[in-house]
Amino acid sequence: MNTTLKHWKEAATLILAAGQRLGADSLSSRTPLTAASSSPPGSSYERSHLPHRSSFDYDVLLLKRSSKSGFMPNAYVFPGGMVDSSDFSSEWLDIFKSFRNSPSFGLRNVKQPAETRPPIFATDRLKLGSPIPGEVAFRICALRETFEESGVLLVVSKLEEKSLLKSIEDRCATDPALHYKVNELGSSELTRWRALVNQNPSNFIRMCRELEVLPNIWALQEWGNWLTPAGRYGVTRFDTAFFMCCLQDTPHTLHDEKEIVRFQWSTPSEVLQSYQAQELWIAPPQFYELSRMCRFPMLNDLHNFASQRATEGCEQWLPVVFSKDEHYISLLPGDKLYPLDTSGKTQVDTSTDSQLEDPQDDSALHRIVILNPYTTTLQITITPRSNRYDLSHMTSSPP
């Protein structure tokens, strides 16, 4: 844990997409997708519009936060939460002992230069007292929180270590994914361990040790890094690592009946339509990421894109907000008006009013325009940077 952060608490989120074949009542989580040859991402539809919900062959998991939550009450969010000190515990070295000699415990290399990496990943955790790299610890956090909040447990049996190690050693640098199997526990055992992990996050280590499983960190693809702007969702602000995981089939899911009061598996398009109809509320980062997923209605395309772009790394996105009444514009890096040095700044000077709202000037836009809590559009005309954007050259609203 980075206790030196002044404004933010570190956290991790998992965007979990799953095929629709078996439905939500199927048994525990299945196999993360392996790369399959398919058409290039976005090739099956025009970039000028988002696909209809019937075009999707997968759903994404969203959880409704309790009305009593201190952060974004009643919002629908991806599974995830704040990092715990146990996620960086040296005890994980014993769990991952077969992978300790591999860089970042066998995770794929990221091409992004260290100086441009988001601090959440670039920070030297050894200097903070932990031998666990950030890329590993934040994946552990995302997997632990997903298990706590939804009951979905993504782990690999210790019996499969040898084949997993061989796959890591044999894969080439451009190989977009590995083939994994996910351990399935009986419902009573799953319930017991979930209760223990909810009581104390360090029990996640104990569970993995006693059940002889590994958190499936290799199934998670680095996807993004969002920082909470000041004054939007309460006092607490988060520096959150976003990961993507694609499963072949929809896993059995339960909410925790505490912080989470409801779960739903829906296509990205259905979520955005429900949001627009004021049936549910999602925050701007969820709106942006679901819109990004709408460019990939086929699960294989989404998985291949996520696997390939993960090697490019990601950027740290701190929204810089211009507001007027209930209408506000959230500027993102690359936008022509985004400050070169935010230094934690999250408000735009009022002198930029005319530039922000000039309909004739659409050069270098990367912004979220929110007219009211349920009317949001994306304005993106910037050129993609190393495939990190896939919504470029597009001005869109929910389908």
Coordinates of C-alpha atoms in Angstrom, one line a residue:
M1 CA 0.0 0.0 0.0
N2 CA 1.2 3.5 -0.8
T3 CA 0.7 5.4 2.4
T4 CA 2.4 8.5 0.9
L5 CA -0.6 9.4 -1.3
K6 CA -2.2 12.7 -0.2
H7 CA -5.4 12.8 -2.1
W8 CA -6.2 9.3 -3.2
K9 CA -6.6 5.8 -1.9
E10 CA -5.4 3.0 -4.2
A11 CA -8.0 0.6 -5.5
A12 CA -8.6 -2.0 -8.2
T13 CA -11.6 -2.8 -10.4
L14 CA -12.4 -5.8 -12.6
I15 CA -14.5 -5.5 -15.7
L16 CA -15.8 -9.0 -16.1
A17 CA -17.3 -10.0 -19.4
A18 CA -18.8 -13.5 -19.9
G19 CA -20.3 -15.4 -22.8
Q20 CA -24.1 -15.9 -22.7
R21 CA -24.3 -19.6 -23.6
L22 CA -24.9 -21.1 -20.1
G23 CA -26.7 -18.3 -18.4
A24 CA -26.4 -16.9 -14.9
D25 CA -27.4 -20.1 -13.1
S26 CA -24.4 -22.1 -14.4
L27 CA -21.8 -23.3 -12.0
S28 CA -18.8 -21.4 -10.8
S29 CA -16.5 -19.3 -13.1
R30 CA -15.2 -21.1 -16.2
T31 CA -12.2 -20.7 -18.5
P32 CA -10.9 -17.3 -19.5
L33 CA -11.0 -17.0 -23.3
T34 CA -8.0 -17.9 -25.3
A35 CA -7.1 -15.8 -28.3
A36 CA -9.0 -16.8 -31.5
S37 CA -8.5 -15.7 -35.0
S38 CA -11.3 -13.3 -35.9
S39 CA -12.0 -10.2 -37.8
P40 CA -10.0 -7.1 -36.7
P41 CA -11.7 -5.2 -33.8
G42 CA -14.4 -3.0 -35.0
S43 CA -14.4 -4.5 -38.5
S44 CA -17.9 -6.0 -38.3
Y45 CA -19.7 -2.6 -37.9
E46 CA -19.4 1.0 -38.7
R47 CA -17.6 3.2 -36.2
S48 CA -20.2 5.9 -36.6
H49 CA -22.8 4.1 -34.4
L50 CA -22.9 1.6 -31.5
P51 CA -24.4 -1.9 -32.0
H52 CA -27.8 -2.9 -30.9
R53 CA -28.0 -5.0 -27.8
S54 CA -28.9 -8.2 -29.8
S55 CA -25.5 -7.9 -31.5
F56 CA -23.7 -8.9 -28.3
D57 CA -22.7 -12.5 -27.5
Y58 CA -21.6 -11.6 -24.0
D59 CA -22.7 -9.8 -20.8
V60 CA -20.8 -7.6 -18.3
L61 CA -21.2 -7.8 -14.6
L62 CA -22.4 -4.8 -12.7
L63 CA -23.1 -4.5 -9.0
K64 CA -25.4 -2.0 -7.3
R65 CA -23.9 -0.3 -4.3
S66 CA -26.0 0.1 -1.1
S67 CA -27.7 3.4 -0.4
K68 CA -25.6 3.5 2.7
S69 CA -22.3 3.4 0.9
G70 CA -20.0 6.3 1.6
F71 CA -18.8 6.3 -2.1
M72 CA -21.3 6.5 -5.0
P73 CA -24.4 5.2 -3.1
N74 CA -26.9 3.4 -5.3
A75 CA -24.5 3.4 -8.3
Y76 CA -24.0 0.4 -10.5
V77 CA -20.3 -0.4 -10.6
F78 CA -17.8 -3.0 -11.7
P79 CA -16.6 -5.3 -8.9
G80 CA -13.6 -3.9 -7.0
G81 CA -12.5 -1.9 -4.1
M82 CA -9.8 -0.4 -2.0
V83 CA -6.5 -2.2 -1.7
D84 CA -5.7 -3.9 1.5
S85 CA -2.2 -4.3 3.1
S86 CA -2.6 -8.1 2.7
D87 CA -2.6 -7.7 -1.1
F88 CA 1.0 -6.6 -0.7
S89 CA 1.9 -9.2 1.9
S90 CA 5.1 -11.1 1.6
E91 CA 3.1 -14.3 2.3
W92 CA 2.1 -14.2 -1.4
L93 CA 5.7 -15.1 -2.2
D94 CA 5.1 -18.6 -0.8
I95 CA 1.8 -18.9 -2.7
F96 CA 3.5 -17.8 -6.0
K97 CA 6.9 -19.5 -5.2
S98 CA 7.0 -21.3 -8.6
F99 CA 6.6 -18.0 -10.4
R100 CA 9.0 -15.8 -8.3
N101 CA 11.9 -16.2 -10.8
S102 CA 9.7 -14.9 -13.7
P103 CA 9.5 -11.1 -14.2
S104 CA 6.3 -9.8 -12.5
F105 CA 5.4 -13.4 -11.5
G106 CA 4.9 -14.5 -15.2
L107 CA 2.7 -11.5 -16.3
R108 CA 3.3 -10.4 -19.8
N109 CA 5.7 -7.6 -20.5
V110 CA 4.4 -4.0 -21.0
K111 CA 6.1 -2.0 -23.7
Q112 CA 5.3 1.3 -22.1
P113 CA 8.4 3.2 -20.9
A114 CA 8.7 3.3 -17.1
E115 CA 8.6 7.1 -17.1
T116 CA 5.2 7.2 -18.8
R117 CA 3.7 4.4 -16.7
P118 CA 1.0 5.5 -14.2
P119 CA 2.4 5.7 -10.7
I120 CA 0.0 3.0 -9.5
F121 CA 2.1 0.6 -11.6
A122 CA 5.4 2.4 -11.7
T123 CA 5.9 2.9 -8.0
D124 CA 8.8 0.8 -6.6
R125 CA 6.9 -1.2 -4.0
L126 CA 10.2 -2.5 -2.5
K127 CA 10.8 1.0 -1.3
L128 CA 7.4 0.9 0.4
G129 CA 8.3 -2.3 2.2
S130 CA 6.6 -4.9 -0.1
P131 CA 8.2 -7.5 -2.3
I132 CA 5.0 -7.8 -4.3
P133 CA 5.0 -5.7 -7.6
G134 CA 2.1 -3.4 -8.1
E135 CA 1.0 -5.3 -11.2
V136 CA 0.6 -8.4 -9.1
A137 CA -0.9 -6.8 -5.9
F138 CA -3.6 -4.8 -7.7
R139 CA -4.7 -7.9 -9.6
I140 CA -4.9 -9.8 -6.3
C141 CA -7.0 -6.9 -5.0
A142 CA -9.3 -7.0 -8.0
L143 CA -9.8 -10.8 -7.7
R144 CA -10.3 -10.7 -3.9
E145 CA -12.9 -7.8 -4.1
T146 CA -14.7 -9.6 -7.0
F147 CA -14.9 -12.7 -4.8
E148 CA -16.1 -10.7 -1.8
E149 CA -18.7 -8.7 -3.6
S150 CA -20.1 -11.2 -6.2
G151 CA -18.9 -14.7 -5.2
V152 CA -17.1 -15.1 -8.5
L153 CA -13.7 -16.8 -7.7
L154 CA -11.0 -16.7 -10.4
V155 CA -8.3 -19.1 -9.3
V156 CA -6.0 -21.7 -10.8
S157 CA -5.4 -25.1 -9.1
K158 CA -1.9 -25.8 -7.8
L159 CA -2.1 -29.1 -9.8
E160 CA -1.9 -27.0 -13.0
E161 CA 1.2 -25.1 -12.0
K162 CA 3.5 -27.1 -14.3
S163 CA 1.4 -26.6 -17.4
L164 CA 0.9 -22.9 -16.5
L165 CA 4.7 -22.4 -16.0
K166 CA 5.4 -24.2 -19.3
S167 CA 2.9 -22.0 -21.1
I168 CA 4.5 -18.9 -19.7
E169 CA 8.0 -20.1 -20.7
D170 CA 7.0 -21.1 -24.2
R171 CA 4.8 -18.2 -25.2
C172 CA 6.3 -15.6 -27.6
A173 CA 6.3 -11.9 -26.8
T174 CA 3.3 -11.3 -29.2
D175 CA 1.2 -14.1 -27.8
P176 CA -2.0 -12.3 -26.7
A177 CA -3.2 -14.8 -24.1
L178 CA -2.7 -18.1 -22.2
H179 CA -5.1 -20.9 -21.8
Y180 CA -6.3 -21.4 -18.2
K181 CA -8.7 -23.5 -16.2
V182 CA -10.4 -22.0 -13.2
N183 CA -10.9 -24.1 -10.1
E184 CA -14.6 -24.8 -9.1
L185 CA -15.4 -25.1 -5.4
G186 CA -18.5 -26.6 -3.9
S187 CA -21.2 -24.1 -2.9
S188 CA -20.8 -24.7 0.8
E189 CA -17.0 -24.3 0.7
L190 CA -17.3 -21.2 -1.5
T191 CA -19.8 -19.6 1.0
R192 CA -17.6 -20.4 4.0
W193 CA -14.5 -18.9 2.5
R194 CA -16.3 -15.9 1.1
A195 CA -17.6 -15.1 4.6
L196 CA -14.1 -15.4 6.0
V197 CA -12.6 -13.2 3.4
N198 CA -15.3 -10.6 3.9
Q199 CA -14.4 -10.6 7.6
N200 CA -10.7 -10.2 7.0
P201 CA -9.1 -9.7 3.6
S202 CA -6.0 -11.6 4.8
N203 CA -8.1 -14.7 4.8
F204 CA -7.8 -14.7 1.0
I205 CA -4.1 -15.7 1.5
R206 CA -5.2 -18.4 3.9
M207 CA -7.8 -19.7 1.5
C208 CA -5.4 -19.9 -1.4
R209 CA -2.8 -21.8 0.8
E210 CA -5.3 -24.3 2.3
L211 CA -7.1 -25.0 -1.0
E212 CA -3.9 -25.0 -2.9
V213 CA -5.0 -22.5 -5.5
L214 CA -3.5 -19.4 -7.1
P215 CA -5.3 -16.2 -7.8
N216 CA -5.6 -16.1 -11.6
I217 CA -3.6 -12.9 -12.1
W218 CA -2.7 -14.0 -15.6
A219 CA -6.4 -13.9 -16.8
L220 CA -6.6 -10.1 -16.0
Q221 CA -5.6 -7.7 -18.7
E222 CA -4.4 -4.2 -17.8
W223 CA -7.1 -1.8 -19.1
G224 CA -6.9 1.6 -17.5
N225 CA -6.2 3.9 -14.5
W226 CA -8.8 6.4 -13.4
L227 CA -8.4 9.0 -10.6
T228 CA -11.5 10.4 -8.8
P229 CA -11.8 14.2 -9.2
A230 CA -12.5 16.3 -6.1
G231 CA -16.0 16.9 -4.9
R232 CA -17.9 14.6 -7.2
Y233 CA -18.7 11.5 -5.1
G234 CA -17.8 12.4 -1.6
V235 CA -14.7 13.1 0.3
T236 CA -12.9 9.9 -0.5
R237 CA -11.0 9.9 -3.8
F238 CA -9.5 6.8 -5.5
D239 CA -6.6 6.0 -7.7
T240 CA -8.0 2.9 -9.4
A241 CA -6.4 0.3 -11.6
F242 CA -8.9 -1.2 -14.1
F243 CA -8.5 -4.7 -15.4
M244 CA -10.4 -6.7 -18.1
C245 CA -11.2 -10.4 -17.9
C246 CA -13.2 -12.4 -20.5
L247 CA -14.8 -15.7 -19.5
Q248 CA -16.3 -18.3 -21.9
D249 CA -19.5 -18.7 -19.8
T250 CA -21.4 -16.7 -17.2
P251 CA -20.4 -17.7 -13.7
H252 CA -22.7 -18.3 -10.7
T253 CA -23.0 -14.9 -9.0
L254 CA -24.2 -13.7 -5.6
H255 CA -24.2 -10.2 -4.0
D256 CA -22.8 -9.8 -0.5
E257 CA -26.0 -8.3 0.9
K258 CA -24.0 -5.6 2.7
E259 CA -22.2 -3.1 0.5
I260 CA -23.7 -4.6 -2.6
V261 CA -27.5 -5.0 -2.8
R262 CA -28.0 -6.3 -6.3
F263 CA -26.0 -7.7 -9.3
Q264 CA -26.9 -8.0 -13.0
W265 CA -25.3 -9.4 -16.1
S266 CA -26.3 -7.3 -19.1
T267 CA -24.8 -6.4 -22.4
P268 CA -22.9 -3.0 -22.5
S269 CA -25.6 -1.7 -24.8
E270 CA -28.4 -2.7 -22.4
V271 CA -26.7 -1.0 -19.5
L272 CA -26.3 2.2 -21.4
Q273 CA -30.0 2.1 -22.5
S274 CA -31.1 1.5 -18.9
Y275 CA -29.0 4.4 -17.8
Q276 CA -30.5 6.7 -20.4
A277 CA -34.0 5.5 -19.3
Q278 CA -33.1 6.5 -15.7
E279 CA -33.5 2.9 -14.6
L280 CA -30.0 2.8 -13.1
W281 CA -27.1 5.2 -12.6
I282 CA -23.5 4.8 -13.6
A283 CA -20.6 7.1 -13.0
P284 CA -18.6 8.7 -15.9
P285 CA -15.8 6.1 -15.8
Q286 CA -18.3 3.3 -16.1
F287 CA -20.1 5.1 -18.9
Y288 CA -16.8 5.6 -20.8
E289 CA -15.6 2.0 -20.4
L290 CA -19.0 0.5 -21.3
S291 CA -19.1 2.7 -24.4
R292 CA -15.6 1.5 -25.2
M293 CA -16.9 -2.1 -25.0
C294 CA -19.7 -1.3 -27.3
R295 CA -17.2 -1.1 -30.1
F296 CA -16.7 -4.8 -29.6
P297 CA -20.0 -6.7 -29.6
M298 CA -18.3 -10.0 -30.1
L299 CA -16.5 -11.5 -27.0
N300 CA -13.5 -12.8 -29.0
D301 CA -13.0 -9.4 -30.5
L302 CA -13.1 -7.8 -27.1
H303 CA -10.7 -10.4 -25.6
N304 CA -8.3 -10.1 -28.5
F305 CA -8.2 -6.3 -28.3
A306 CA -7.8 -6.3 -24.5
S307 CA -5.0 -8.8 -24.7
Q308 CA -3.1 -6.9 -27.4
R309 CA -3.5 -3.4 -26.1
A310 CA -2.5 -4.5 -22.5
T311 CA 1.1 -4.8 -23.7
E312 CA 1.0 -1.1 -24.6
G313 CA 0.3 -0.1 -21.0
C314 CA -2.2 2.6 -20.0
E315 CA -2.4 6.2 -19.0
Q316 CA -3.4 7.8 -15.8
W317 CA -6.7 9.7 -16.4
L318 CA -7.6 12.5 -13.9
P319 CA -10.8 14.2 -15.2
V320 CA -10.5 17.9 -15.2
V321 CA -14.0 19.3 -14.8
F322 CA -15.7 22.5 -16.1
S323 CA -19.2 22.9 -14.5
K324 CA -22.1 25.3 -15.0
D325 CA -25.3 24.5 -13.1
E326 CA -25.9 20.8 -13.5
H327 CA -24.2 20.7 -16.9
Y328 CA -20.5 19.9 -16.8
I329 CA -17.7 18.8 -19.1
S330 CA -15.1 16.3 -18.0
L331 CA -11.9 16.8 -19.9
L332 CA -9.5 13.8 -20.3
P333 CA -5.8 13.7 -21.4
G334 CA -5.4 14.5 -25.1
D335 CA -8.2 17.1 -25.2
K336 CA -7.1 20.5 -26.5
L337 CA -8.0 22.2 -23.3
Y338 CA -6.6 19.6 -20.9
P339 CA -3.9 21.2 -18.7
L340 CA -0.4 20.1 -19.4
D341 CA 0.3 20.0 -15.6
T342 CA -2.8 19.2 -13.6
S343 CA -0.9 18.9 -10.3
G344 CA -4.1 17.4 -8.8
K345 CA -6.2 20.2 -10.4
T346 CA -9.7 19.1 -11.2
Q347 CA -11.5 22.3 -12.2
V348 CA -11.1 24.4 -15.4
D349 CA -10.9 28.2 -15.2
T350 CA -14.2 29.9 -16.2
S351 CA -12.3 31.8 -18.9
T352 CA -12.5 28.6 -21.0
D353 CA -16.3 28.7 -21.3
S354 CA -16.5 29.8 -24.9
Q355 CA -13.8 27.4 -26.0
L356 CA -15.5 24.5 -24.3
E357 CA -18.9 25.0 -25.8
D358 CA -17.9 26.2 -29.3
P359 CA -19.8 23.8 -31.6
Q360 CA -17.7 24.7 -34.7
D361 CA -14.4 23.6 -33.1
D362 CA -14.1 19.8 -32.8
S363 CA -10.4 19.5 -33.0
A364 CA -8.6 17.4 -30.4
L365 CA -11.6 16.5 -28.3
H366 CA -11.5 13.9 -25.5
R367 CA -14.2 14.7 -23.1
I368 CA -17.4 13.5 -21.4
V369 CA -20.3 15.9 -21.6
I370 CA -22.9 15.5 -18.9
L371 CA -26.1 17.6 -19.3
N372 CA -27.7 16.0 -16.3
P373 CA -27.1 12.8 -14.3
Y374 CA -28.7 10.6 -17.0
T375 CA -27.8 12.4 -20.2
T376 CA -24.1 11.9 -21.1
T377 CA -22.2 11.9 -24.4
L378 CA -18.7 11.2 -25.4
Q379 CA -16.8 13.6 -27.7
I380 CA -13.6 12.0 -28.9
T381 CA -11.7 13.1 -32.1
I382 CA -8.1 12.5 -30.9
T383 CA -5.9 10.0 -32.7
P384 CA -5.3 6.7 -30.8
R385 CA -2.1 6.4 -28.9
S386 CA -0.7 2.9 -29.3
N387 CA -4.2 1.4 -29.4
R388 CA -5.0 2.7 -26.0
Y389 CA -8.2 4.4 -27.3
D390 CA -10.7 2.6 -29.5
L391 CA -13.4 5.3 -29.4
S392 CA -11.3 7.8 -31.4
H393 CA -12.7 9.9 -34.2
M394 CA -16.2 9.5 -32.7
T395 CA -18.9 11.7 -31.2
S396 CA -21.5 9.5 -29.7
S397 CA -24.2 9.0 -27.1
P398 CA -25.7 5.8 -25.8
P399 CA -27.4 3.5 -28.3

